[in-house]
C-alpha positions as a Python dict, from the first residue, in 0.01 Angstrom:
ca = {
    (1, 'M'): (0, 0, 0),
    (2, 'N'): (-372, 28, 67),
    (3, 'W'): (-397, 299, -199),
    (4, 'E'): (-242, 72, -462),
    (5, 'Y'): (-454, -225, -353),
    (6, 'H'): (-775, -21, -377),
    (7, 'A'): (-669, 122, -712),
    (8, 'L'): (-613, -232, -846),
    (9, 'E'): (-950, -334, -704),
    (10, 'S'): (-1113, -40, -884),
    (11, 'Y'): (-943, -150, -1207),
    (12, 'R'): (-1089, -497, -1156),
    (13, 'L'): (-1436, -360, -1077),
    (14, 'A'): (-1414, -147, -1393),
    (15, 'G'): (-1352, -458, -1602),
    (16, 'A'): (-975, -428, -1648),
    (17, 'R'): (-749, -731, -1626),
    (18, 'V'): (-532, -697, -1315),
    (19, 'A'): (-282, -903, -1122),
    (20, 'E'): (-441, -1087, -830),
    (21, 'A'): (-365, -882, -520),
    (22, 'Q'): (-409, -888, -146),
    (23, 'T'): (-272, -701, 151),
    (24, 'I'): (-117, -871, 450),
    (25, 'T'): (18, -735, 775),
    (26, 'V'): (379, -806, 862),
    (27, 'G'): (454, -667, 1206),
    (28, 'D'): (327, -309, 1197),
    (29, 'T'): (344, -281, 819),
    (30, 'T'): (81, -350, 555),
    (31, 'V'): (230, -520, 251),
    (32, 'L'): (80, -558, -96),
    (33, 'V'): (123, -908, -238),
    (34, 'L'): (68, -968, -610),
    (35, 'Q'): (36, -1306, -775),
    (36, 'R'): (293, -1342, -1053),
    (37, 'F'): (130, -1347, -1393),
    (38, 'D'): (450, -1432, -1581),
    (39, 'R'): (440, -1790, -1452),
    (40, 'G'): (210, -2077, -1547),
    (41, 'Q'): (21, -2309, -1313),
    (42, 'H'): (327, -2526, -1260),
    (43, 'G'): (578, -2242, -1229),
    (44, 'Q'): (689, -2242, -1592),
    (45, 'R'): (794, -1907, -1735),
    (46, 'I'): (560, -1716, -1962),
    (47, 'S'): (745, -1488, -2203),
    (48, 'F'): (707, -1124, -2103),
    (49, 'I'): (806, -800, -2274),
    (50, 'S'): (749, -446, -2156),
    (51, 'A'): (576, -192, -2377),
    (52, 'M'): (915, -22, -2392),
    (53, 'T'): (1050, -329, -2572),
    (54, 'A'): (736, -369, -2784),
    (55, 'T'): (749, -5, -2900),
    (56, 'G'): (1126, 6, -2950),
    (57, 'K'): (1154, 309, -2721),
    (58, 'R'): (1447, 379, -2489),
    (59, 'D'): (1467, 513, -2134),
    (60, 'G'): (1404, 888, -2128),
    (61, 'E'): (1247, 893, -2474),
    (62, 'A'): (900, 1050, -2497),
    (63, 'A'): (619, 797, -2518),
    (64, 'D'): (248, 814, -2593),
    (65, 'Y'): (-41, 570, -2566),
    (66, 'L'): (-50, 586, -2946),
    (67, 'D'): (288, 408, -2942),
    (68, 'I'): (126, 125, -2745),
    (69, 'V'): (-168, 126, -2989),
    (70, 'D'): (80, 73, -3274),
    (71, 'A'): (255, -207, -3084),
    (72, 'I'): (-78, -381, -3023),
    (73, 'R'): (-163, -358, -3393),
    (74, 'H'): (171, -519, -3480),
    (75, 'I'): (207, -797, -3221),
    (76, 'S'): (-125, -869, -3048),
    (77, 'G'): (-311, -1195, -3092),
    (78, 'D'): (-631, -1007, -2994),
    (79, 'I'): (-599, -660, -3143),
    (80, 'E'): (-958, -553, -3080),
    (81, 'G'): (-964, -683, -2721),
    (82, 'D'): (-624, -538, -2632),
    (83, 'L'): (-708, -198, -2782),
    (84, 'E'): (-1027, -181, -2575),
    (85, 'E'): (-831, -288, -2266),
    (86, 'L'): (-570, -19, -2332),
    (87, 'F'): (-840, 250, -2361),
    (88, 'R'): (-998, 124, -2038),
    (89, 'R'): (-662, 145, -1858),
    (90, 'A'): (-577, 490, -1996),
    (91, 'T'): (-915, 617, -1877),
    (92, 'L'): (-868, 455, -1537),
    (93, 'N'): (-523, 612, -1512),
    (94, 'V'): (-674, 956, -1574),
    (95, 'V'): (-967, 907, -1335),
    (96, 'L'): (-755, 762, -1053),
    (97, 'G'): (-456, 991, -1111),
    (98, 'N'): (-208, 715, -1197),
    (99, 'T'): (59, 925, -1368),
    (100, 'D'): (334, 661, -1324),
    (101, 'D'): (218, 489, -1643),
    (102, 'H'): (559, 466, -1812),
    (103, 'L'): (624, 200, -2075),
    (104, 'R'): (770, -46, -1824),
    (105, 'N'): (435, -42, -1641),
    (106, 'H'): (261, -180, -1951),
    (107, 'A'): (355, -524, -2074),
    (108, 'F'): (272, -815, -2301),
    (109, 'L'): (264, -1188, -2231),
    (110, 'S'): (316, -1458, -2493),
    (111, 'R'): (56, -1729, -2550),
    (112, 'K'): (56, -1965, -2846),
    (113, 'E'): (299, -1760, -3056),
    (114, 'H'): (107, -1433, -3001),
    (115, 'W'): (137, -1146, -2756),
    (116, 'F'): (-142, -1012, -2536),
    (117, 'L'): (-156, -724, -2287),
    (118, 'S'): (-56, -851, -1945),
    (119, 'P'): (-275, -783, -1644),
    (120, 'A'): (-237, -427, -1511),
    (121, 'F'): (18, -380, -1234),
    (122, 'D'): (208, -106, -1046),
    (123, 'V'): (-88, 130, -1023),
    (124, 'N'): (-6, 426, -798),
    (125, 'P'): (-260, 709, -773),
    (126, 'N'): (-100, 1053, -753),
    (127, 'P'): (-298, 1304, -544),
    (128, 'Q'): (-152, 1601, -738),
    (129, 'L'): (-419, 1691, -994),
    (130, 'H'): (-180, 1859, -1239),
    (131, 'A'): (107, 1609, -1218),
    (132, 'R'): (259, 1518, -1556),
    (133, 'R'): (200, 1163, -1665),
    (134, 'A'): (490, 948, -1782),
    (135, 'T'): (312, 840, -2103),
    (136, 'S'): (110, 1108, -2279),
    (137, 'I'): (-236, 1042, -2419),
    (138, 'V'): (-251, 1161, -2781),
    (139, 'G'): (1, 1430, -2688),
    (140, 'A'): (-165, 1535, -2360),
    (141, 'A'): (32, 1475, -2041),
    (142, 'Q'): (-161, 1673, -1777),
    (143, 'F'): (-508, 1745, -1649),
    (144, 'P'): (-741, 1868, -1799),
    (145, 'E'): (-597, 1813, -2150),
    (146, 'E'): (-559, 1438, -2085),
    (147, 'V'): (-935, 1409, -2026),
    (148, 'H'): (-1006, 1561, -2368),
    (149, 'A'): (-746, 1333, -2529),
    (150, 'L'): (-942, 1022, -2430),
    (151, 'H'): (-1192, 1075, -2715),
    (152, 'P'): (-930, 1062, -2994),
    (153, 'L'): (-762, 771, -2813),
    (154, 'A'): (-1094, 582, -2819),
    (155, 'E'): (-1114, 646, -3194),
    (156, 'E'): (-756, 522, -3243),
    (157, 'C'): (-851, 211, -3046),
    (158, 'G'): (-1140, 149, -3287),
    (159, 'L'): (-1413, 209, -3031),
    (160, 'T'): (-1748, 357, -3119),
    (161, 'T'): (-1858, 663, -2924),
    (162, 'L'): (-2125, 450, -2755),
    (163, 'R'): (-1876, 182, -2648),
    (164, 'A'): (-1627, 440, -2519),
    (165, 'K'): (-1907, 605, -2320),
    (166, 'Q'): (-2007, 268, -2169),
    (167, 'I'): (-1648, 206, -2060),
    (168, 'V'): (-1623, 552, -1903),
    (169, 'E'): (-1948, 493, -1711),
    (170, 'E'): (-1816, 158, -1580),
    (171, 'I'): (-1496, 331, -1469),
    (172, 'I'): (-1679, 613, -1291),
    (173, 'A'): (-1883, 356, -1094),
    (174, 'A'): (-1564, 169, -1000),
    (175, 'A'): (-1386, 493, -904),
    (176, 'E'): (-1662, 571, -656),
    (177, 'H'): (-1578, 238, -487),
    (178, 'W'): (-1209, 333, -480),
    (179, 'E'): (-1279, 665, -309),
    (180, 'L'): (-1508, 509, -48),
    (181, 'E'): (-1277, 217, 31),
    (182, 'S'): (-965, 434, 40),
    (183, 'V'): (-1121, 687, 276),
    (184, 'E'): (-1229, 409, 514),
    (185, 'Q'): (-869, 283, 538),
}
């Protein structure tokens, strides 16, 4: 649980929207507790769809971040902001080794008749460097190809080279925090 907590904290430090999280100890076990983001202040439901629903994909069907890009272009109330957020998360997933990035681990929330990317959740770093990711990045599903695929993904997300580089630098700084905090645990 500490790994996931520190990964979420690194996402937050890198500027990504994440579910509020904390760890608590129950007996001899550390438990990760996430604040629900599909409920309003007074407990009312906020409409939620997974990226699987938004893309029209089915279980077991190949998926790519470009599918999520297309979904954002079709349903988002903040296309530019959500595309930048998606690039930030894809880059974080590569840097932190989160290969469990299937379409049910990306979602959209409804606000005022529009959809927006939900906060990031279910982030699980995988220590195996060459593990296949669930959702490919412009066709790349493993290291090191996925690193090279981030540049065309940035272009598809409408980011300038300078902006993409700034995001990567923010992520590298946050990843250093993740490594230090995780080692101390």
